[in-house]
Coordinates of C-alpha atoms in Angstrom, one line a residue:
M215 CA 33.8 19.7 -68.6
E216 CA 30.6 16.6 -67.4
Q217 CA 29.5 14.1 -70.0
P218 CA 26.1 12.9 -69.7
A219 CA 24.8 10.2 -68.1
V220 CA 24.6 6.7 -70.2
Q221 CA 20.4 5.6 -70.6
T222 CA 20.5 1.3 -69.3
D223 CA 16.3 1.7 -68.8
R224 CA 15.4 2.1 -71.5
K225 CA 12.4 0.3 -72.4
P226 CA 12.3 -3.1 -74.6
S227 CA 11.0 -2.3 -77.7
R228 CA 7.7 -3.6 -79.5
R229 CA 9.4 -5.9 -81.6
F230 CA 11.2 -7.3 -79.3
W231 CA 8.1 -8.4 -77.6
L232 CA 6.7 -9.8 -80.3
W233 CA 9.6 -12.1 -80.5
L234 CA 9.3 -13.1 -77.4
L235 CA 6.0 -13.5 -78.2
A236 CA 7.0 -16.1 -80.9
I237 CA 9.8 -18.1 -79.5
H238 CA 6.8 -19.1 -76.6
L239 CA 3.6 -19.4 -78.4
I240 CA 5.0 -21.1 -81.4
P241 CA 6.0 -24.0 -80.1
T242 CA 3.2 -24.4 -78.1
L243 CA 1.5 -24.3 -81.1
L244 CA 2.9 -26.8 -82.3
V245 CA 2.6 -29.0 -79.6
A246 CA -0.9 -28.0 -79.3
G247 CA -1.6 -29.1 -82.9
F248 CA 0.3 -32.4 -82.7
L249 CA -1.8 -33.5 -79.8
Y250 CA -4.9 -32.5 -81.4
R251 CA -4.0 -34.5 -84.9
I252 CA -3.5 -37.1 -82.9
A253 CA -6.5 -36.7 -80.2
Y254 CA -8.7 -36.5 -83.5
A255 CA -6.7 -39.5 -85.8
K256 CA -9.5 -41.7 -87.5
P257 CA -8.3 -45.5 -88.5
T258 CA -8.9 -46.6 -92.1
I259 CA -11.0 -49.4 -93.0
A260 CA -9.8 -50.1 -96.3
V261 CA -11.0 -54.2 -95.9
D262 CA -14.3 -55.1 -95.9
Y263 CA -13.6 -58.5 -93.7
S264 CA -17.4 -60.1 -93.8
A265 CA -17.1 -60.0 -97.7
K266 CA -13.5 -62.1 -97.4
L267 CA -15.2 -64.2 -95.3
T268 CA -17.9 -65.1 -97.1
E269 CA -16.4 -66.2 -100.0
L270 CA -13.6 -67.8 -97.9
Q271 CA -16.0 -70.1 -97.2
R272 CA -17.1 -70.8 -100.8
T273 CA -13.4 -70.8 -101.7
L274 CA -12.6 -73.4 -98.2
Q275 CA -16.0 -75.9 -99.2
G276 CA -15.5 -75.5 -103.4
M277 CA -19.0 -74.2 -103.3
P278 CA -19.7 -73.5 -107.1
A279 CA -22.3 -70.5 -107.6
D280 CA -25.7 -72.2 -108.7
A281 CA -25.2 -75.2 -105.4
F282 CA -27.3 -75.9 -103.4
N283 CA -26.8 -73.7 -100.0
A284 CA -27.4 -76.5 -96.9
W285 CA -27.4 -73.2 -94.6
D286 CA -30.4 -71.3 -96.5
L287 CA -32.3 -74.5 -95.3
I288 CA -31.2 -74.4 -91.6
S289 CA -31.8 -70.7 -91.7
R290 CA -35.7 -71.1 -92.6
R291 CA -35.6 -73.5 -89.5
S292 CA -34.2 -71.7 -87.3
A293 CA -36.2 -68.7 -88.3
A294 CA -40.1 -70.8 -87.9
V295 CA -38.9 -71.9 -84.2
E296 CA -38.1 -68.2 -83.5
Q297 CA -41.9 -67.7 -84.7
H298 CA -43.5 -70.6 -82.7
Q299 CA -41.3 -69.3 -79.4
H300 CA -42.8 -66.8 -79.3
T301 CA -46.5 -67.9 -80.2
L302 CA -46.4 -70.2 -77.2
L303 CA -45.0 -67.3 -74.9
T304 CA -48.1 -64.6 -76.5
T305 CA -50.6 -66.8 -76.8
R306 CA -50.5 -70.3 -75.2
F307 CA -47.8 -69.2 -72.2
S308 CA -50.6 -69.7 -69.0
G309 CA -47.6 -71.5 -67.0
E310 CA -48.4 -75.7 -68.5
Y311 CA -45.8 -74.3 -71.4
Q312 CA -42.4 -74.1 -71.2
Y313 CA -39.1 -73.4 -72.8
N314 CA -36.3 -75.0 -72.8
D315 CA -33.9 -77.2 -74.7
F316 CA -35.6 -80.9 -74.2
L317 CA -32.2 -82.6 -73.2
L318 CA -35.0 -83.8 -70.0
L319 CA -36.6 -85.8 -72.1
V320 CA -33.8 -88.7 -72.7
D321 CA -30.9 -87.3 -69.6
P322 CA -32.9 -87.6 -66.4
T323 CA -30.1 -86.0 -64.6
A324 CA -30.4 -83.4 -66.2
R325 CA -30.2 -80.0 -63.5
L326 CA -32.7 -78.0 -62.6
S327 CA -32.7 -74.8 -60.5
P328 CA -33.6 -76.0 -56.6
A329 CA -37.0 -73.8 -56.3
E330 CA -38.6 -76.5 -59.6
S331 CA -40.2 -80.1 -59.0
R332 CA -38.7 -82.3 -61.8
E333 CA -42.5 -83.8 -61.9
S334 CA -43.4 -80.8 -62.9
V335 CA -40.9 -79.6 -65.5
T336 CA -40.8 -82.7 -67.3
A337 CA -44.2 -82.9 -67.9
A338 CA -44.0 -79.7 -68.9
T339 CA -40.8 -80.2 -71.0
R340 CA -43.3 -83.4 -72.8
K341 CA -45.5 -80.4 -73.8
T342 CA -43.7 -77.9 -75.2
F343 CA -42.1 -80.5 -77.4
A344 CA -45.4 -81.9 -78.5
T345 CA -46.5 -78.7 -79.9
Y346 CA -42.9 -78.2 -81.6
E347 CA -43.4 -82.2 -82.5
A348 CA -47.4 -80.7 -83.4
A349 CA -45.2 -77.8 -85.8
G350 CA -43.5 -79.5 -87.9
L351 CA -40.4 -78.6 -86.8
F352 CA -38.8 -82.0 -86.7
E353 CA -39.7 -82.8 -90.2
G354 CA -38.3 -81.5 -93.6
L355 CA -34.3 -81.9 -92.9
E356 CA -33.5 -84.8 -95.5
P357 CA -31.8 -82.3 -97.6
L358 CA -29.4 -81.5 -94.9
V359 CA -28.1 -85.1 -95.0
D360 CA -26.3 -85.0 -98.9
A361 CA -26.5 -81.6 -99.2
K362 CA -22.3 -81.0 -99.8
Y363 CA -21.9 -77.2 -99.1
A364 CA -23.2 -74.5 -96.1
V365 CA -22.2 -70.8 -96.8
A366 CA -23.3 -68.3 -94.3
T367 CA -23.4 -64.3 -95.2
L368 CA -22.6 -62.5 -93.7
A369 CA -23.8 -58.5 -92.8
P370 CA -21.0 -56.1 -93.0
G371 CA -19.8 -54.7 -89.5
P372 CA -17.2 -56.0 -86.3
Q373 CA -16.4 -58.9 -86.9
F374 CA -14.9 -60.7 -83.8
E375 CA -17.0 -63.9 -82.6
R376 CA -20.1 -62.8 -84.6
V377 CA -22.3 -65.9 -83.5
L378 CA -24.8 -66.4 -86.2
P379 CA -28.3 -66.3 -84.6
E380 CA -28.7 -69.9 -85.6
V381 CA -26.9 -71.2 -82.9
G382 CA -30.0 -71.3 -80.1
Q383 CA -32.2 -72.5 -82.3
I384 CA -31.2 -74.8 -84.0
R385 CA -29.9 -76.3 -80.3
L386 CA -33.5 -77.0 -80.3
V387 CA -34.3 -78.7 -83.3
V388 CA -30.5 -81.0 -82.2
R389 CA -31.8 -81.9 -78.6
G390 CA -36.0 -82.1 -80.2
N391 CA -34.1 -84.8 -82.7
L392 CA -32.5 -87.0 -79.3
V393 CA -36.3 -86.6 -78.1
R394 CA -37.6 -88.5 -80.6
M395 CA -34.7 -90.6 -81.7
K396 CA -35.2 -92.7 -78.3
A397 CA -38.5 -93.0 -79.4
A398 CA -38.1 -94.8 -82.2
S399 CA -35.3 -97.1 -80.7
D400 CA -37.8 -97.7 -77.8
E401 CA -40.9 -98.2 -80.3
Q402 CA -38.0 -100.3 -82.6
R403 CA -38.4 -97.4 -85.7
F404 CA -35.1 -98.5 -86.5
G405 CA -35.4 -96.4 -89.9
D406 CA -36.2 -93.8 -88.4
R407 CA -34.4 -93.8 -86.1
A408 CA -31.3 -93.8 -88.7
A409 CA -32.5 -91.0 -90.4
I410 CA -32.9 -88.8 -87.3
L411 CA -28.5 -89.7 -85.5
S412 CA -28.0 -88.6 -90.0
Q413 CA -30.1 -85.9 -89.9
N414 CA -28.2 -84.4 -86.3
L415 CA -25.2 -85.4 -87.6
A416 CA -25.2 -83.5 -90.5
I417 CA -26.6 -79.8 -89.1
A418 CA -23.2 -80.8 -86.6
R419 CA -21.7 -81.3 -89.7
H420 CA -22.7 -77.7 -92.0
F421 CA -22.1 -76.2 -88.5
T422 CA -18.3 -76.7 -88.8
A423 CA -18.4 -74.8 -92.1
Q424 CA -18.9 -71.6 -90.6
P425 CA -16.5 -69.0 -89.5
S426 CA -17.3 -68.6 -85.6
W427 CA -15.8 -70.7 -83.5
V428 CA -18.8 -71.0 -81.3
E429 CA -20.8 -72.8 -84.2
R430 CA -17.6 -75.2 -84.5
R431 CA -17.7 -75.2 -80.8
A432 CA -22.2 -75.9 -80.6
A433 CA -21.1 -78.3 -83.5
A434 CA -18.9 -80.7 -81.8
G435 CA -21.4 -80.5 -78.5
W436 CA -24.0 -81.8 -80.1
T437 CA -21.7 -84.6 -81.9
M438 CA -21.2 -85.8 -78.7
E439 CA -24.9 -85.6 -77.5
T440 CA -25.8 -87.3 -80.5
L441 CA -24.0 -90.4 -80.1
E442 CA -24.1 -90.2 -76.3
E443 CA -27.5 -90.7 -76.9
L444 CA -27.0 -93.4 -79.7
R445 CA -24.6 -95.3 -76.7
R446 CA -27.3 -95.7 -75.2
Q447 CA -29.3 -96.8 -77.5
I448 CA -27.0 -99.7 -78.3
I449 CA -26.6 -100.4 -74.6
E450 CA -30.3 -100.7 -73.9
S451 CA -31.0 -102.5 -77.4
P452 CA -28.0 -104.4 -79.3
P453 CA -28.4 -104.1 -83.1
P454 CA -28.0 -106.9 -84.8
A455 CA -24.7 -107.4 -87.0
D456 CA -26.3 -105.3 -90.4
R457 CA -27.8 -103.1 -88.2
C458 CA -24.2 -101.8 -86.5
R459 CA -22.9 -102.1 -90.4
A460 CA -25.9 -99.0 -91.6
L461 CA -25.1 -97.1 -87.9
I462 CA -21.5 -97.2 -88.8
A463 CA -21.8 -96.1 -92.1
I464 CA -24.3 -93.2 -90.9
I465 CA -21.6 -91.7 -88.5
D466 CA -18.5 -92.7 -91.5
A467 CA -20.1 -89.6 -93.4
Q468 CA -22.0 -87.1 -91.4
T469 CA -19.2 -86.7 -89.4
R470 CA -16.4 -85.8 -92.1
S471 CA -16.4 -82.6 -90.3
W472 CA -14.0 -79.7 -92.7
P473 CA -11.4 -79.0 -91.4
A474 CA -10.6 -75.0 -88.4
T475 CA -9.3 -73.5 -91.2
I476 CA -12.0 -70.9 -92.0
Q477 CA -12.2 -70.4 -88.1
I478 CA -9.1 -69.9 -88.3
E479 CA -9.2 -67.2 -90.7
A480 CA -12.1 -65.7 -89.2
S481 CA -10.4 -65.3 -86.2
R482 CA -7.8 -63.6 -87.8
A483 CA -9.1 -61.7 -89.9
S484 CA -11.5 -60.6 -86.8
V485 CA -8.9 -59.9 -85.1
L486 CA -7.2 -57.7 -88.1
D487 CA -10.6 -55.7 -88.5
I488 CA -10.3 -54.7 -84.4
I489 CA -6.9 -53.7 -85.4
Q490 CA -7.8 -51.3 -88.3
R491 CA -10.5 -50.2 -86.6
S492 CA -8.5 -48.6 -83.8
F493 CA -5.2 -48.2 -84.9
T494 CA -4.2 -45.4 -87.5
D495 CA -2.6 -46.7 -90.7
N496 CA 0.7 -44.7 -92.1
G497 CA 0.2 -46.4 -95.3
R498 CA 3.2 -48.6 -94.5
G499 CA 2.1 -51.1 -92.3
G500 CA 2.1 -48.3 -89.3
G501 CA 0.4 -46.6 -87.1
R502 CA -1.3 -45.2 -83.8
Y503 CA -3.3 -47.1 -81.0
L504 CA -7.0 -45.2 -81.0
P505 CA -8.5 -46.3 -77.4
Y506 CA -11.2 -43.8 -78.2
E507 CA -12.4 -45.4 -81.6
Y508 CA -10.8 -48.9 -79.7
D509 CA -14.4 -47.8 -77.2
F510 CA -16.8 -47.7 -80.6
T511 CA -15.4 -50.4 -82.0
S512 CA -15.9 -52.4 -78.7
S513 CA -19.6 -51.4 -78.3
N514 CA -20.6 -53.0 -81.4
L515 CA -18.4 -56.2 -81.8
G516 CA -20.7 -58.8 -83.0
G517 CA -21.8 -58.1 -85.9
F518 CA -24.3 -54.8 -83.5
S519 CA -23.9 -51.4 -84.5
A520 CA -24.6 -48.5 -82.8
V521 CA -27.8 -45.5 -83.0
S522 CA -26.0 -43.2 -83.4
D523 CA -22.0 -42.3 -82.0
N524 CA -23.2 -40.0 -78.9
R525 CA -19.3 -39.8 -77.7
H526 CA -18.1 -36.6 -76.2
E527 CA -15.6 -34.9 -77.8
G528 CA -13.2 -34.3 -74.5
W529 CA -12.6 -38.5 -75.2
R530 CA -10.7 -38.1 -78.1
L531 CA -7.5 -37.2 -75.2
K532 CA -7.8 -41.0 -74.6
N533 CA -6.1 -41.0 -77.8
L534 CA -3.3 -40.6 -76.6
R535 CA -2.2 -42.7 -74.8
G536 CA -1.5 -44.5 -77.7
L537 CA 1.9 -43.2 -78.0
L538 CA 3.1 -45.3 -75.1
T539 CA 1.6 -48.1 -76.5
P540 CA 2.8 -50.9 -78.8
G541 CA 2.2 -49.9 -82.7
R542 CA 0.2 -52.1 -85.1
R543 CA 3.0 -53.1 -86.6
E544 CA 3.8 -54.8 -83.2
T545 CA 0.1 -55.5 -83.0
V546 CA 0.0 -57.8 -86.6
D547 CA 2.9 -59.1 -86.2
L548 CA 2.0 -61.0 -82.6
A549 CA -2.0 -61.7 -84.2
D550 CA 0.4 -63.6 -86.7
Q551 CA 2.5 -65.7 -85.5
H552 CA -0.6 -66.8 -83.0
F553 CA -2.6 -67.9 -85.8
A554 CA 0.6 -69.7 -87.6
H555 CA 0.9 -71.5 -84.6
L556 CA -3.0 -72.4 -84.3
Y557 CA -2.4 -73.1 -87.6
Y558 CA 0.6 -76.0 -85.8
L559 CA -1.2 -77.1 -82.9
F560 CA -4.0 -78.7 -85.8
G561 CA -1.9 -79.7 -87.7
L562 CA -3.2 -77.7 -90.9
Q563 CA -1.3 -75.7 -93.7
P564 CA -3.3 -71.9 -93.5
P565 CA -4.1 -70.6 -96.8
S566 CA -1.4 -68.9 -99.2
S567 CA -2.1 -65.0 -98.1
A568 CA -1.1 -66.3 -94.1
S569 CA 1.9 -66.9 -92.6
P570 CA 3.2 -70.2 -92.8
P571 CA 2.6 -73.2 -89.4
S572 CA 5.1 -72.2 -86.4
L573 CA 5.8 -74.7 -83.3
T574 CA 6.5 -71.9 -81.5
P575 CA 3.7 -69.1 -80.1
P576 CA 4.1 -65.3 -80.0
D577 CA 5.7 -64.0 -76.5
P578 CA 2.7 -64.1 -73.8
A579 CA 4.3 -61.0 -72.5
R580 CA 4.0 -58.9 -75.1
V581 CA 0.7 -60.4 -75.8
D582 CA -0.7 -59.1 -72.2
A583 CA 1.4 -55.1 -72.7
N584 CA -0.8 -55.5 -75.8
P585 CA -3.6 -52.8 -75.8
I586 CA -5.6 -55.1 -78.6
L587 CA -4.4 -58.9 -78.1
S588 CA -4.6 -58.4 -74.4
R589 CA -8.6 -57.8 -74.0
G590 CA -9.0 -61.9 -74.8
F591 CA -9.7 -61.8 -78.7
L592 CA -7.0 -64.5 -79.4
P593 CA -8.9 -68.0 -79.3
R594 CA -8.1 -70.1 -76.2
L595 CA -6.2 -72.8 -77.5
D596 CA -7.1 -75.3 -75.0
R597 CA -10.4 -75.6 -75.1
L598 CA -10.2 -75.7 -78.4
I599 CA -7.8 -78.3 -78.9
A600 CA -9.9 -81.0 -76.0
E601 CA -13.2 -80.4 -77.7
E602 CA -11.5 -81.5 -80.9
A603 CA -9.7 -83.9 -79.7
G604 CA -13.2 -85.3 -77.8
V605 CA -15.3 -84.9 -80.7
R606 CA -12.4 -87.7 -82.9
S607 CA -12.4 -90.4 -79.6
E608 CA -16.2 -90.2 -79.3
I609 CA -17.0 -90.6 -83.2
A610 CA -13.9 -93.7 -83.0
G611 CA -15.4 -95.1 -79.4
T612 CA -18.9 -95.0 -81.3
R613 CA -17.4 -96.8 -84.5
L614 CA -15.8 -99.2 -82.3
M615 CA -18.8 -100.6 -79.5
L616 CA -21.3 -100.8 -82.6
L617 CA -17.8 -103.3 -84.3
L618 CA -18.1 -105.1 -80.9
E619 CA -21.4 -105.8 -81.0
I620 CA -20.9 -107.0 -84.9
Q621 CA -17.9 -109.2 -83.5
R622 CA -20.4 -110.6 -80.9
A623 CA -24.1 -111.4 -83.4
S624 CA -20.6 -113.6 -85.4
A625 CA -19.0 -115.0 -82.1
G626 CA -21.4 -115.8 -79.8
S627 CA -19.8 -113.2 -76.6
Y628 CA -18.0 -110.5 -76.7
S629 CA -13.9 -111.1 -77.0
A630 CA -11.6 -110.3 -73.7
A631 CA -9.6 -108.4 -75.5
L632 CA -10.5 -105.9 -78.7
S633 CA -7.7 -107.7 -80.8
A634 CA -10.2 -109.9 -82.3
V635 CA -11.7 -106.6 -83.8
E636 CA -8.0 -104.9 -84.4
V637 CA -7.7 -107.9 -86.9
D638 CA -10.3 -107.7 -88.8
H639 CA -10.7 -103.8 -88.7
P640 CA -6.9 -102.4 -88.1
G641 CA -7.0 -99.4 -86.7
S642 CA -10.3 -99.0 -84.6
T643 CA -9.9 -100.0 -81.8
T644 CA -6.9 -97.3 -81.4
D645 CA -8.0 -93.5 -80.0
P646 CA -7.5 -90.1 -81.5
A647 CA -7.6 -88.4 -78.7
N648 CA -4.1 -90.1 -77.4
G649 CA -2.5 -92.9 -79.8
K650 CA -3.4 -95.5 -77.8
P651 CA -6.3 -98.5 -77.5
F652 CA -9.2 -97.7 -75.7
A653 CA -9.1 -99.4 -72.7
Y654 CA -11.4 -101.9 -72.6
S655 CA -13.0 -104.9 -70.0
L656 CA -15.7 -107.0 -69.5
L657 CA -18.9 -107.1 -66.7
E658 CA -20.3 -110.1 -65.1
N659 CA -24.1 -109.3 -63.5
D660 CA -23.7 -105.5 -64.4
P661 CA -26.4 -104.0 -62.7
G662 CA -26.5 -100.9 -66.1
G663 CA -27.0 -104.8 -68.2
R664 CA -23.4 -104.1 -70.7
G665 CA -21.6 -107.1 -71.3
Y666 CA -18.1 -104.3 -71.2
L667 CA -16.5 -101.6 -69.8
I668 CA -14.5 -99.1 -72.5
Y669 CA -13.4 -95.5 -71.5
S670 CA -10.9 -93.0 -73.0
L671 CA -7.8 -92.8 -71.6
G672 CA -8.1 -88.7 -72.1
A673 CA -5.7 -86.8 -73.3
D674 CA -2.6 -88.2 -71.0
G675 CA -2.6 -91.7 -72.2
A676 CA -2.4 -92.8 -68.4
D677 CA -5.1 -95.5 -67.5
D678 CA -7.1 -93.8 -64.3
G679 CA -9.0 -96.9 -63.9
G680 CA -11.8 -95.8 -65.8
R681 CA -12.4 -92.9 -62.8
E682 CA -14.4 -89.7 -64.8
D683 CA -14.4 -85.5 -63.8
Q684 CA -17.3 -85.4 -61.8
K685 CA -17.1 -82.3 -62.7
D686 CA -16.8 -81.7 -66.7
R687 CA -16.4 -85.9 -68.0
R688 CA -14.6 -84.1 -70.5
A689 CA -11.5 -82.5 -68.7
C690 CA -9.8 -85.2 -69.8
Y691 CA -8.9 -83.9 -73.1
L692 CA -7.6 -81.0 -71.9
P693 CA -3.9 -80.6 -72.9
K694 CA -3.3 -79.2 -69.1
Q695 CA -5.9 -81.6 -67.1
R696 CA -7.3 -80.4 -63.7
T697 CA -6.9 -84.0 -62.6
A698 CA -5.8 -87.3 -63.8
S699 CA -8.8 -88.5 -65.5
D700 CA -10.7 -90.8 -67.3
F701 CA -14.1 -90.4 -69.9
I702 CA -16.3 -93.7 -70.2
L703 CA -18.1 -94.6 -73.4
N704 CA -20.6 -96.8 -72.8
H705 CA -22.4 -95.4 -69.9
P706 CA -26.2 -96.4 -69.3
R707 CA -29.0 -94.4 -69.7
P708 CA -29.1 -92.6 -65.5
P709 CA -32.7 -93.5 -63.5
T710 CA -34.9 -90.1 -62.2
P711 CA -33.6 -89.3 -59.5
T712 CA -35.8 -90.6 -56.5
A713 CA -35.1 -86.9 -55.0
D714 CA -35.1 -83.5 -56.7
A715 CA -31.3 -82.7 -55.5
G716 CA -29.8 -81.2 -59.2
E717 CA -27.1 -83.7 -58.7
S718 CA -26.4 -86.7 -60.7
P719 CA -25.4 -89.9 -59.4
E720 CA -21.8 -91.2 -59.5
S721 CA -20.4 -92.3 -62.8
P722 CA -21.4 -96.4 -62.4
Q723 CA -18.1 -98.6 -63.2

């Protein structure tokens, strides 16, 4: 008897399909959830760096709670200058008034645009300057001279290189004071000249106490411009010995700028603030990079807050790139290495909370591979070091020129070598930029009326015969110079160009 055939084409049961669906769906959901969690991850803003930096300013300056804050006066003057600018532009601007920074009135070789007539611009500049003077914008700054502390209160928000609004307005005050300083010298009002010199150097001193490198660099520029104007006046009308001593006392009192600790700490805080706004935080120092959050943070850098967050939600998928980039811990470590090296270069000890000074900078390849640090948030060391060296060199060189006048008043003529000054004032002939003496030689029948030539050898300490870099006179202070060059300290005031070529004449040697 035949056996029935075995059924082999039975359909899979519903349970089988459910298991099959689960096997495929569960991993898919897990992956989707994982990706969603990454895409919609949020940073944790745990530290208010603006408040920390404001408090750090007070701590580093040793400022008592009830002390006079010079920044209050600076802020009020800045607001008054801004209001005056607005008044000129809205009610009196008719072509004869023109906005500029008054440098043309003390340096007739200041560059103009090719379309501008030097004579017309100079006339407009004088009229504009007269309105500032009539408004009293250069008066009432005497309290800044004796003030010891200046602390700007920072508003909340991303802290990267926050530029204080006072920089642009106070620059007009400083350069307007250069015009007043020249007029006082020409009219032999030497007491007024000394007062204006004190005010300009005091303003620069207070700006060196502010967090951003922008304020410190502005202060360096104002100090160098003010001292250059003084050196020109020394050439034009050599002061007697007692007046030289008074000017040296002013320079010594007002050029003792604050160390760069606050700027280094502010830069470090800026980078850490960007990091905390651009990474997740796992509570153990680690976290993932969030490009979506960084894009929003970067649009608000400098303290300007966006009106609304109108980013497209689909852009959150950019956060997936964070899986392929260095994490939070490595980014913080690299930043700390950079700033520890910066402390070393400036010869400073960091606050106890920071890393100790480090001779070795972070590996450039690791920095370049980092999505945050490679975006230019770390300060450029070469320019910072060059400006610090340049300021110290010009302060020492200006003092030395005044000491040479004291020596001339005593001996009847300039000495053949700086050794005569060195005997009475040890260390005064040494250039802080390189540790070597300033270069010095006597001149005869100099067209500029100088009795001698004195110049800095720059960062390399090599004597290039007083040859300067024609594009950037202070390039000689760069650690890696573009060209071999020096910096002449006693340039006479350049004559007004006869043609409107916009080019400065070559440096007199």
